[in-house]
Coordinates of C-alpha atoms in Angstrom, one line a residue:
Chain A
M60 CA -41.3 32.5 18.7
L61 CA -38.5 30.6 17.1
D62 CA -37.5 31.5 13.6
L63 CA -37.5 29.0 10.7
K64 CA -33.8 28.5 10.8
E65 CA -33.9 27.6 14.5
K66 CA -36.7 25.2 14.0
T67 CA -34.9 23.6 11.1
K68 CA -31.9 23.2 13.2
Q69 CA -33.9 21.5 15.9
Y70 CA -35.5 19.2 13.3
S71 CA -32.1 18.3 11.8
T72 CA -30.7 17.6 15.3
R73 CA -33.5 15.2 16.1
L74 CA -33.1 13.4 12.8
G75 CA -29.4 13.1 13.8
D76 CA -30.4 11.8 17.2
D77 CA -32.5 9.0 15.6
S78 CA -29.6 7.9 13.4
L79 CA -26.9 8.2 16.0
I80 CA -28.8 6.3 18.7
L81 CA -29.9 3.5 16.4
G82 CA -26.4 3.3 14.8
H83 CA -24.9 3.0 18.3
R84 CA -27.2 0.2 19.2
I85 CA -26.4 -1.7 16.0
S86 CA -22.7 -1.2 16.5
E87 CA -23.0 -3.1 19.7
W88 CA -23.3 -6.2 17.6
T89 CA -19.6 -6.0 16.7
S90 CA -18.1 -9.4 17.5
N91 CA -21.5 -10.6 18.8
G92 CA -23.1 -11.6 15.5
P93 CA -24.4 -15.2 14.8
F94 CA -21.7 -15.6 12.1
L95 CA -18.9 -13.5 10.6
E96 CA -20.9 -12.4 7.5
E97 CA -23.5 -10.9 9.8
D98 CA -20.9 -9.0 11.9
I99 CA -19.9 -7.4 8.6
A100 CA -23.4 -6.6 7.4
L101 CA -24.5 -5.2 10.7
G102 CA -21.3 -3.1 10.8
N103 CA -22.3 -1.7 7.4
V104 CA -25.7 -0.7 8.6
A105 CA -24.3 0.9 11.8
L106 CA -21.8 2.8 9.7
D107 CA -24.6 4.1 7.4
Y108 CA -26.5 5.4 10.5
I109 CA -23.4 7.0 12.0
G110 CA -22.7 8.7 8.7
R111 CA -26.3 9.9 8.5
A112 CA -26.1 11.3 12.0
R113 CA -23.0 13.2 11.1
M114 CA -24.7 14.8 8.1
F115 CA -27.8 15.9 10.0
Y116 CA -25.7 17.2 13.0
T117 CA -23.3 19.0 10.8
Y118 CA -26.2 20.7 9.0
A119 CA -27.7 21.6 12.4
A120 CA -24.4 23.0 13.6
D121 CA -24.1 25.1 10.4
L122 CA -27.6 26.5 11.0
A123 CA -26.7 27.3 14.6
G124 CA -23.7 29.3 13.3
N125 CA -22.1 29.5 16.7
G126 CA -19.0 27.5 16.0
K127 CA -20.4 24.3 17.5
T128 CA -19.8 21.0 15.7
E129 CA -21.4 17.6 15.1
D130 CA -19.5 16.3 18.2
D131 CA -20.9 19.0 20.5
L132 CA -24.3 17.8 19.5
A133 CA -23.5 14.1 20.0
Y134 CA -21.4 14.3 23.1
L135 CA -22.4 17.3 25.1
R136 CA -26.1 17.1 25.3
S137 CA -28.0 15.2 28.1
E138 CA -30.7 12.6 27.8
R139 CA -33.4 15.3 28.3
E140 CA -32.1 17.1 25.2
F141 CA -32.0 14.1 22.9
Q142 CA -35.1 13.8 20.9
N143 CA -34.9 10.5 19.1
Y144 CA -37.9 8.2 18.8
L145 CA -37.9 5.7 21.7
I146 CA -37.7 2.7 19.4
N147 CA -34.1 3.6 18.5
E148 CA -32.8 3.5 22.1
L149 CA -34.1 0.1 23.2
P150 CA -31.2 -2.3 24.0
R151 CA -30.2 -4.5 21.1
G152 CA -31.8 -7.6 22.5
D153 CA -31.4 -10.8 20.7
F154 CA -31.0 -11.1 16.9
A155 CA -34.8 -11.3 16.5
F156 CA -35.4 -8.1 18.4
T157 CA -32.7 -6.3 16.4
M158 CA -34.3 -7.5 13.1
V159 CA -37.8 -6.7 14.1
R160 CA -36.7 -3.2 15.1
Q161 CA -34.8 -2.9 11.8
L162 CA -37.8 -4.0 9.8
F163 CA -40.0 -1.4 11.4
V164 CA -37.4 1.4 11.1
D165 CA -36.4 0.4 7.6
V166 CA -40.0 0.5 6.2
F167 CA -40.5 3.7 8.1
F168 CA -37.4 5.4 6.6
S169 CA -38.1 4.1 3.1
Y170 CA -41.2 6.3 3.1
Y171 CA -39.8 9.0 5.3
L172 CA -36.6 9.7 3.4
K173 CA -38.5 9.5 0.0
A174 CA -40.8 12.3 1.3
L175 CA -37.8 14.2 2.7
T176 CA -36.1 14.3 -0.8
N177 CA -39.0 16.6 -1.7
S178 CA -38.3 19.0 1.2
N179 CA -38.1 22.7 0.5
D180 CA -34.9 22.6 2.4
T181 CA -32.4 21.5 -0.2
E182 CA -29.8 20.4 2.3
L183 CA -32.2 18.0 4.1
A184 CA -33.4 16.8 0.7
A185 CA -29.8 16.0 -0.3
I186 CA -29.1 14.1 2.8
A187 CA -32.3 12.2 2.3
T188 CA -31.4 11.3 -1.3
K189 CA -28.1 9.8 -0.2
S190 CA -29.6 8.0 2.8
L191 CA -32.5 6.5 0.8
K192 CA -30.2 4.3 -1.2
E193 CA -28.8 2.9 2.0
T194 CA -32.2 2.3 3.5
R195 CA -33.4 0.3 0.5
Y196 CA -30.5 -2.0 1.0
H197 CA -31.2 -2.2 4.8
L198 CA -34.8 -3.0 4.1
R199 CA -33.9 -5.9 1.7
R200 CA -31.9 -7.3 4.6
S201 CA -34.4 -6.9 7.3
R202 CA -37.2 -8.2 5.1
D203 CA -35.2 -11.3 4.2
W204 CA -34.3 -11.9 7.8
T205 CA -37.9 -11.6 8.9
L206 CA -38.9 -14.3 6.4
R207 CA -36.0 -16.6 7.4
L208 CA -36.7 -16.2 11.1
G209 CA -40.5 -16.3 10.8
L210 CA -40.4 -19.4 8.6
G211 CA -37.3 -21.0 10.0
T212 CA -37.7 -23.0 13.1
D213 CA -40.2 -23.1 16.0
E214 CA -37.6 -21.3 18.1
S215 CA -36.9 -18.5 15.6
K216 CA -40.7 -18.0 15.1
A217 CA -41.2 -17.8 18.9
R218 CA -38.4 -15.3 19.3
M219 CA -39.8 -13.1 16.4
T220 CA -43.3 -13.2 18.0
K221 CA -41.9 -12.2 21.3
A222 CA -39.9 -9.4 19.7
L223 CA -42.9 -8.1 17.8
A224 CA -44.9 -7.9 21.1
E225 CA -42.1 -6.1 22.9
I226 CA -41.5 -3.5 20.2
W227 CA -45.0 -2.9 18.9
G228 CA -46.0 -0.2 21.5
Y229 CA -43.1 2.0 20.4
V230 CA -44.3 2.4 16.8
H231 CA -47.2 4.7 17.4
E232 CA -45.2 7.8 18.2
L233 CA -43.6 7.6 14.8
F234 CA -46.8 8.8 13.2
E235 CA -47.6 11.6 15.6
P236 CA -45.8 14.9 14.6
D237 CA -45.3 17.3 17.4
E238 CA -45.8 21.1 17.2
L239 CA -42.3 21.8 15.8
E240 CA -42.9 19.3 13.0
L241 CA -46.4 20.5 12.3
E242 CA -45.0 24.0 11.7
L243 CA -42.2 22.7 9.5
I244 CA -44.7 20.5 7.6
A245 CA -46.7 23.7 6.9
C246 CA -43.5 25.2 5.4
G247 CA -42.9 22.2 3.2
I248 CA -39.7 21.3 5.1
A249 CA -40.5 18.4 7.4
V250 CA -42.1 15.1 6.6
D251 CA -45.7 14.5 7.6
T252 CA -45.5 11.1 9.1
R253 CA -49.3 10.8 9.3
E254 CA -49.3 10.5 5.6
I255 CA -47.0 7.5 5.6
K256 CA -48.8 5.6 8.3
D257 CA -51.1 3.6 6.1
N258 CA -48.3 2.6 3.8
W259 CA -46.2 1.5 6.7
F260 CA -49.0 -0.6 8.2
A261 CA -49.8 -2.2 4.9
D262 CA -46.2 -3.1 4.1
I263 CA -45.5 -4.4 7.6
G264 CA -48.7 -6.4 7.6
A265 CA -47.8 -7.9 4.2
I266 CA -44.2 -8.8 5.1
L267 CA -45.3 -10.3 8.5
S268 CA -48.0 -12.3 6.9
E269 CA -45.5 -13.7 4.3
A270 CA -43.3 -14.7 7.2
D271 CA -46.3 -16.4 8.9
L272 CA -46.1 -13.8 11.7
A273 CA -48.8 -11.3 12.7
I274 CA -49.1 -7.8 13.9
P275 CA -49.5 -8.1 17.7
D276 CA -52.9 -7.1 19.2
A277 CA -51.1 -5.2 22.0
E278 CA -53.0 -2.3 23.3
W279 CA -50.2 -0.4 25.0
A280 CA -48.3 2.5 23.5
V281 CA -45.4 4.5 24.8
R282 CA -44.6 8.0 23.6
G283 CA -42.2 10.8 24.4
G284 CA -39.0 10.6 22.4
R285 CA -39.5 13.9 20.6
K286 CA -40.1 15.6 24.0
G287 CA -36.9 14.2 25.5
Y288 CA -39.1 11.9 27.7
H289 CA -37.0 8.7 27.4
T290 CA -36.8 5.2 28.6
E291 CA -34.2 4.4 31.3
H292 CA -32.0 2.9 28.6
L293 CA -30.9 6.2 26.9
S294 CA -29.1 7.6 29.9
M295 CA -26.9 4.4 30.1
L296 CA -26.2 4.5 26.4
L297 CA -25.2 8.2 26.7
S298 CA -23.0 7.6 29.7
V299 CA -21.0 5.0 27.8
M300 CA -20.9 7.0 24.5
Q301 CA -20.0 10.3 26.0
S302 CA -17.6 9.1 28.7
V303 CA -14.2 9.7 27.1
H304 CA -15.2 12.9 25.3
R305 CA -16.6 14.4 28.5
A306 CA -13.6 13.4 30.6
H307 CA -11.4 15.6 28.5
P308 CA -13.2 19.0 28.0
G309 CA -12.0 20.9 24.9
A310 CA -9.7 18.1 23.7
N311 CA -9.3 17.2 20.0
W312 CA -9.4 13.6 18.9
Chain B
M112 CA 14.2 -42.3 10.1
N113 CA 13.7 -40.0 7.1
S114 CA 12.8 -41.7 3.9
L115 CA 14.1 -40.3 0.6
P116 CA 11.9 -37.8 -1.1
S117 CA 9.5 -39.2 -3.7
D118 CA 9.2 -37.9 -7.2
L119 CA 6.2 -36.0 -6.2
E120 CA 8.0 -34.3 -3.3
R121 CA 10.9 -33.4 -5.6
A122 CA 8.6 -31.9 -8.2
F123 CA 6.8 -30.0 -5.4
Q124 CA 10.1 -28.6 -4.0
A125 CA 11.3 -27.7 -7.5
K126 CA 8.1 -25.7 -8.1
I127 CA 8.7 -23.8 -4.9
D128 CA 12.4 -23.2 -5.6
N129 CA 11.4 -21.7 -9.0
E130 CA 8.8 -19.4 -7.3
Y131 CA 5.7 -21.0 -8.8
K132 CA 2.7 -20.8 -6.5
I133 CA 1.1 -24.0 -5.1
E134 CA -2.6 -24.0 -5.9
P135 CA -5.4 -26.0 -4.0
K136 CA -5.6 -28.8 -6.5
D137 CA -1.8 -29.4 -6.7
W138 CA -0.2 -32.3 -4.9
M139 CA 1.4 -31.2 -1.6
P140 CA 3.2 -33.0 1.2
A141 CA 0.9 -33.6 4.3
G142 CA 3.3 -31.6 6.4
Y143 CA 3.0 -28.6 4.0
R144 CA -0.8 -28.8 4.2
K145 CA -0.8 -29.1 8.0
N146 CA 1.7 -26.3 8.5
L147 CA -0.4 -24.0 6.3
I148 CA -3.7 -24.9 7.9
R149 CA -2.1 -24.1 11.2
Q150 CA -0.7 -20.8 10.0
I151 CA -3.6 -19.4 7.9
S152 CA -6.2 -20.4 10.5
Q153 CA -4.2 -18.9 13.3
H154 CA -4.1 -15.7 11.2
A155 CA -7.8 -15.9 10.6
H156 CA -8.5 -16.4 14.3
S157 CA -6.3 -13.5 15.1
E158 CA -8.4 -11.2 12.9
V159 CA -11.6 -12.4 14.5
I160 CA -10.4 -12.3 18.1
G161 CA -8.8 -9.0 17.4
M162 CA -12.3 -7.5 16.9
Q163 CA -12.9 -7.8 20.6
P164 CA -10.3 -5.4 22.1
E165 CA -11.0 -2.8 19.5
G166 CA -14.7 -3.4 19.4
H167 CA -14.6 -2.7 23.1
W168 CA -14.1 1.0 22.3
I169 CA -16.5 1.6 19.4
T170 CA -19.3 2.6 21.7
R171 CA -17.0 5.1 23.5
A172 CA -15.0 6.6 20.6
P173 CA -14.6 10.2 21.5
S174 CA -15.7 11.8 18.2
L175 CA -18.2 10.7 15.6
R176 CA -15.4 10.6 13.0
R177 CA -13.3 8.3 15.2
K178 CA -16.4 6.1 15.8
A179 CA -17.0 5.7 12.1
V180 CA -13.4 5.0 11.3
L181 CA -13.0 2.5 14.1
L182 CA -16.2 0.7 13.1
A183 CA -15.0 0.5 9.5
K184 CA -11.7 -0.8 10.7
V185 CA -13.1 -3.6 12.9
Q186 CA -15.5 -4.5 10.1
D187 CA -12.4 -4.9 7.8
E188 CA -10.9 -7.3 10.4
A189 CA -14.0 -9.4 10.2
G190 CA -13.6 -9.3 6.4
H191 CA -10.0 -10.4 6.7
G192 CA -11.1 -13.3 8.9
L193 CA -13.5 -14.3 6.3
Y194 CA -11.1 -14.4 3.4
L195 CA -8.6 -16.2 5.5
Y196 CA -11.1 -18.9 6.6
S197 CA -11.9 -19.3 2.9
A198 CA -8.2 -19.6 2.0
T199 CA -7.9 -22.3 4.7
E200 CA -11.0 -24.1 3.4
T201 CA -9.2 -24.6 0.1
M202 CA -7.0 -27.0 2.0
G203 CA -9.9 -29.3 2.7
I204 CA -11.1 -28.2 6.2
T205 CA -14.4 -26.5 7.1
R206 CA -14.9 -23.2 8.9
A207 CA -16.9 -25.1 11.5
E208 CA -13.9 -27.3 12.2
L209 CA -11.6 -24.3 12.4
I210 CA -13.9 -22.5 14.8
D211 CA -14.1 -25.6 16.9
A212 CA -10.3 -25.8 17.1
L213 CA -10.2 -22.1 18.2
Q214 CA -12.8 -22.6 20.9
T215 CA -11.3 -25.8 22.3
G216 CA -7.8 -24.2 22.4
Q217 CA -6.2 -26.5 19.8
A218 CA -5.7 -23.5 17.5
K219 CA -4.0 -20.3 18.6
Y220 CA -4.5 -16.7 17.8
A221 CA -2.1 -13.8 18.2
S222 CA -1.3 -13.5 21.9
I223 CA -1.2 -9.7 21.7
F224 CA -5.0 -9.8 21.9
N225 CA -4.8 -11.2 25.4
Y226 CA -3.7 -7.8 26.5
P227 CA -6.5 -5.5 27.6
T228 CA -7.4 -2.3 25.8
Q229 CA -7.7 0.0 28.9
T230 CA -7.8 3.4 27.4
W231 CA -8.6 5.2 24.2
G232 CA -4.9 5.5 23.7
D233 CA -4.8 1.7 23.2
I234 CA -6.9 2.1 20.1
G235 CA -4.1 4.3 18.8
T236 CA -1.3 1.9 19.7
V237 CA -3.2 -1.2 18.5
G238 CA -3.7 0.3 15.1
W239 CA -0.2 1.8 14.9
L240 CA 2.0 -0.9 16.5
V241 CA 0.0 -4.1 16.4
D242 CA -1.3 -3.6 12.9
G243 CA 2.1 -2.2 12.0
A244 CA 3.8 -5.4 13.2
A245 CA 1.2 -7.5 11.4
I246 CA 1.9 -5.6 8.2
C247 CA 5.7 -6.3 8.4
N248 CA 4.8 -9.9 8.5
Q249 CA 2.1 -9.8 5.9
V250 CA 4.0 -7.8 3.3
S251 CA 6.5 -10.6 3.4
L252 CA 3.6 -13.2 3.1
Q253 CA 2.4 -11.6 -0.1
R254 CA 5.2 -13.8 -1.6
T255 CA 4.3 -16.9 0.3
S256 CA 4.3 -20.1 -1.8
Y257 CA 0.6 -21.0 -1.4
G258 CA -1.4 -19.1 -4.0
P259 CA -4.7 -18.4 -2.1
Y260 CA -2.8 -17.2 0.9
A261 CA -0.5 -15.0 -1.0
R262 CA -3.4 -13.4 -2.9
S263 CA -5.5 -12.8 0.3
M264 CA -2.4 -11.1 1.8
I265 CA -2.2 -8.6 -1.1
R266 CA -5.7 -7.4 -0.4
I267 CA -5.3 -7.5 3.3
C268 CA -2.1 -5.5 3.3
K269 CA -3.9 -2.6 1.5
E270 CA -6.5 -2.4 4.2
E271 CA -4.0 -2.9 7.0
S272 CA -2.0 0.1 6.0
F273 CA -5.2 2.2 6.3
H274 CA -5.6 0.7 9.8
Q275 CA -2.1 1.6 10.8
R276 CA -2.6 5.2 9.6
Q277 CA -5.8 5.5 11.6
G278 CA -3.9 4.3 14.7
Y279 CA -1.1 6.7 14.1
Q280 CA -3.5 9.6 13.6
I281 CA -5.1 8.9 16.9
M282 CA -1.6 9.0 18.5
M283 CA -0.7 12.2 16.7
E284 CA -3.9 13.9 18.1
L285 CA -3.1 12.6 21.6
A286 CA 0.6 13.5 21.5
K287 CA -0.2 17.1 20.5
G288 CA -3.2 17.3 22.8
T289 CA -3.7 18.1 26.5
P290 CA -1.2 16.9 29.1
E291 CA -3.7 14.1 30.0
Q292 CA -3.9 13.0 26.4
K293 CA -0.2 13.0 26.0
S294 CA 0.3 10.9 29.1
M295 CA -2.4 8.6 27.8
A296 CA -0.4 8.1 24.6
Q297 CA 2.9 7.5 26.5
D298 CA 1.3 5.0 28.9
S299 CA -0.2 3.1 26.0
L300 CA 3.0 3.0 24.1
N301 CA 4.8 1.7 27.2
R302 CA 2.3 -1.1 27.6
F303 CA 2.0 -2.1 23.9
Y304 CA 5.6 -1.7 22.6
W305 CA 7.1 -4.8 24.0
P306 CA 4.1 -7.1 23.3
S307 CA 4.2 -5.8 19.7
L308 CA 7.8 -7.0 19.4
M309 CA 6.7 -10.4 20.7
M310 CA 4.2 -10.7 17.9
F311 CA 7.1 -11.8 15.6
G312 CA 7.5 -14.9 17.7
P313 CA 10.5 -16.4 19.4
H314 CA 14.1 -15.8 18.2
D315 CA 14.9 -17.8 15.1
S316 CA 17.1 -20.1 17.1
E317 CA 14.1 -21.0 19.3
S318 CA 11.4 -21.1 16.7
A319 CA 9.8 -24.5 16.3
H320 CA 8.2 -24.0 12.8
S321 CA 10.8 -21.8 11.2
A322 CA 13.2 -24.1 9.3
K323 CA 10.5 -26.1 7.4
S324 CA 8.4 -23.0 6.7
M325 CA 11.4 -21.2 5.2
K326 CA 12.3 -24.2 3.0
W327 CA 8.7 -24.4 1.7
K328 CA 8.6 -20.6 1.4
I329 CA 5.5 -20.4 3.5
K330 CA 7.6 -17.9 5.5
R331 CA 9.9 -15.7 3.4
E332 CA 11.7 -13.9 6.2
T333 CA 12.7 -15.0 9.6
N334 CA 11.1 -13.8 12.9
D335 CA 14.2 -11.8 13.9
D336 CA 14.6 -10.1 10.5
L337 CA 11.0 -9.0 10.5
R338 CA 11.3 -7.9 14.1
Q339 CA 14.4 -5.8 13.2
K340 CA 12.5 -4.1 10.4
F341 CA 9.7 -3.2 12.7
I342 CA 12.1 -1.9 15.4
D343 CA 13.9 0.3 12.9
Q344 CA 10.8 1.8 11.3
T345 CA 9.2 2.5 14.7
V346 CA 12.0 4.7 16.1
P347 CA 11.4 7.7 13.9
Q348 CA 7.6 7.3 14.4
I349 CA 8.0 7.6 18.2
E350 CA 10.4 10.5 17.8
F351 CA 7.9 12.3 15.5
L352 CA 5.2 12.0 18.2
G353 CA 7.6 13.4 20.8
L354 CA 7.1 10.4 23.0
E355 CA 9.8 8.6 25.0
H356 CA 11.0 5.3 23.6
P357 CA 10.2 2.5 26.0
D358 CA 13.4 0.6 25.2
K359 CA 16.1 2.2 27.3
D360 CA 18.8 0.0 25.7
L361 CA 18.0 1.0 22.2
K362 CA 21.1 2.1 20.3
W363 CA 22.0 2.7 16.6
N364 CA 24.6 0.2 15.4
E365 CA 26.5 1.9 12.6
E366 CA 28.1 -1.3 11.5
R367 CA 24.9 -3.3 11.1
G368 CA 22.9 -0.3 9.9
H369 CA 20.2 -1.3 12.4
Y370 CA 19.2 -0.5 15.9
D371 CA 20.3 -2.8 18.6
A372 CA 17.4 -3.4 20.9
G373 CA 17.1 -4.4 24.5
E374 CA 16.1 -8.0 25.4
I375 CA 12.5 -9.0 25.2
D376 CA 11.0 -10.4 28.4
W377 CA 10.4 -13.9 27.1
E378 CA 9.1 -15.1 30.4
E379 CA 6.2 -12.7 29.9
F380 CA 5.7 -13.9 26.4
H381 CA 5.4 -17.5 27.4
N382 CA 3.3 -16.6 30.4
V383 CA 0.7 -14.9 28.3
I384 CA 0.7 -17.5 25.6
N385 CA 0.2 -20.2 28.3
G386 CA -3.0 -18.6 29.5
N387 CA -1.9 -16.0 32.1
G388 CA -2.8 -12.9 30.1
H389 CA -5.6 -10.7 31.4
C390 CA -7.9 -11.6 28.6
N391 CA -7.2 -15.2 27.4
R392 CA -10.3 -16.7 29.0
Q393 CA -12.5 -13.7 28.3
R394 CA -11.6 -13.7 24.5
I395 CA -12.5 -17.3 24.1
S396 CA -15.6 -17.3 26.3
H397 CA -16.8 -14.2 24.4
H398 CA -16.4 -16.0 21.1
V399 CA -18.1 -19.1 22.4
A400 CA -21.0 -17.1 23.9
A401 CA -21.6 -15.2 20.7
H402 CA -21.4 -18.4 18.7
E403 CA -23.8 -20.3 20.9
E404 CA -26.2 -17.4 21.1
G405 CA -26.2 -17.4 17.3
A406 CA -26.9 -21.1 17.0
W407 CA -30.7 -20.6 16.7
V408 CA -30.2 -18.0 14.0
R409 CA -28.0 -20.3 11.9
D410 CA -30.5 -23.2 12.5
A411 CA -33.3 -21.0 11.3
Q412 CA -31.4 -20.0 8.2
N413 CA -30.7 -23.6 7.4
A414 CA -34.3 -24.7 8.0
Y415 CA -35.6 -21.8 5.9
N416 CA -33.2 -22.7 3.0
A417 CA -34.3 -26.3 3.2
K418 CA -38.0 -25.3 3.1
M419 CA -37.5 -23.0 0.2
K420 CA -35.6 -25.7 -1.7
A421 CA -38.4 -28.2 -1.1
R422 CA -40.9 -25.7 -2.2
R423 CA -39.0 -25.1 -5.4
A424 CA -38.7 -28.8 -6.0
E425 CA -42.4 -29.2 -5.5
A426 CA -43.2 -26.4 -8.0
A427 CA -40.9 -27.8 -10.6

């Protein structure tokens, strides 16, 4: 039976995983954006996520109290140990794919982080307070882009429709807390994502309808991130991300 | 045959001689405008193309702190590109035209970015030496005669010195690290030292644009003077790292109060400028590919803006 500290450590680690993996994906846009202003804006969003990952990991490392650091968590765990939601690890795709994913994640985090600011764990609550401000800015951006691309040209609309269909099946696991989370929800530490599901669906439905887009009627759903059951994309991402660090064990950078 | 300077030209030169800034709406000789468009846009393109060799390592940065710092740095470069494109646009040319000139090879960017970043050590040397050389040049350009360019340089210099520090910090960690890290640092210094010296351009006696640029105070110091400054400042930095200096002919000259340096391999310089660097084709084709892939996004944005404008007009 894990004690509360150990469980909180695991929880903070997986929140770090969500942020790191998504931040990594967004950072792949560097020098690849549709124009220079977008390179800068996407860089900002990526930086926010990397910063968030560092806070969650540092807290997890403090709780572990074994001298490990944020970098041990980021660079020395394997794909089976990462517990990010699958949506975050999907390749960046085209600009429509990236924006649909951001919209989904931004709406999710706007409720999630708000709830986490009320956590009984004051450290997690403090991280959430800082991150919530960033997420509000991210959401303004992804909502605006959804409108521009949904209402822009036939091509942009078609690309958005395709992206929605490709991503939709990954949203379901966001609202299904696992055993660890259920225990921490009972202690008032973790966020109960079942409670934000209705708001999420309502907001997404409203934004998509304003953009003349629709929630896909896809039946499929893929799950497993919180159990370390990942898509094939994550191991490639980690191979790249961890390559230099792992090639020089014990080195400082 | 040179005609005599007109009253306008005389007044223009008098302004420059008296250290007044030239502003976008002021009269200026066509040659001055052309020269500036060439120089500022080349600078802008360098910032933008420079995002590629460094961006290449964001996904592999060996610690989260390094990843965040590198990401912020590359993002700054994009910002510099943006101010410089805006400064160029004050001369009556559009960003689209400038990008087209870059992509068709009519405009140049700093040839240093045609060298590959092969190891993490290169992220150290690019920050330390490449940005360091750029700063020498840019500090002097803070006093350039064209107002918008001078002002953008002031802001850019502040950020560039943070970039140089991040590069040097990477080098310090490598130099005091494991034997493999130290040799990574030395190898990278060996590869990037000479190309960094080439960034100042040909010797003054060979430089095509120098004389006019100095008269118009577009350039304030010559290529060779700036290069000397950089050579001198780099010597103690290499010593502090405990690395070997790549220039075996380097010697302190008491009389001049400067270091005498070994000769630069100008054949390599021209070779890389003329398209024979590892990355010349890759840098441009990457830029073209990203730009073309982004076309539908820009189109969508324009179409959306037009629709919204029409809607507002209808409502009014």
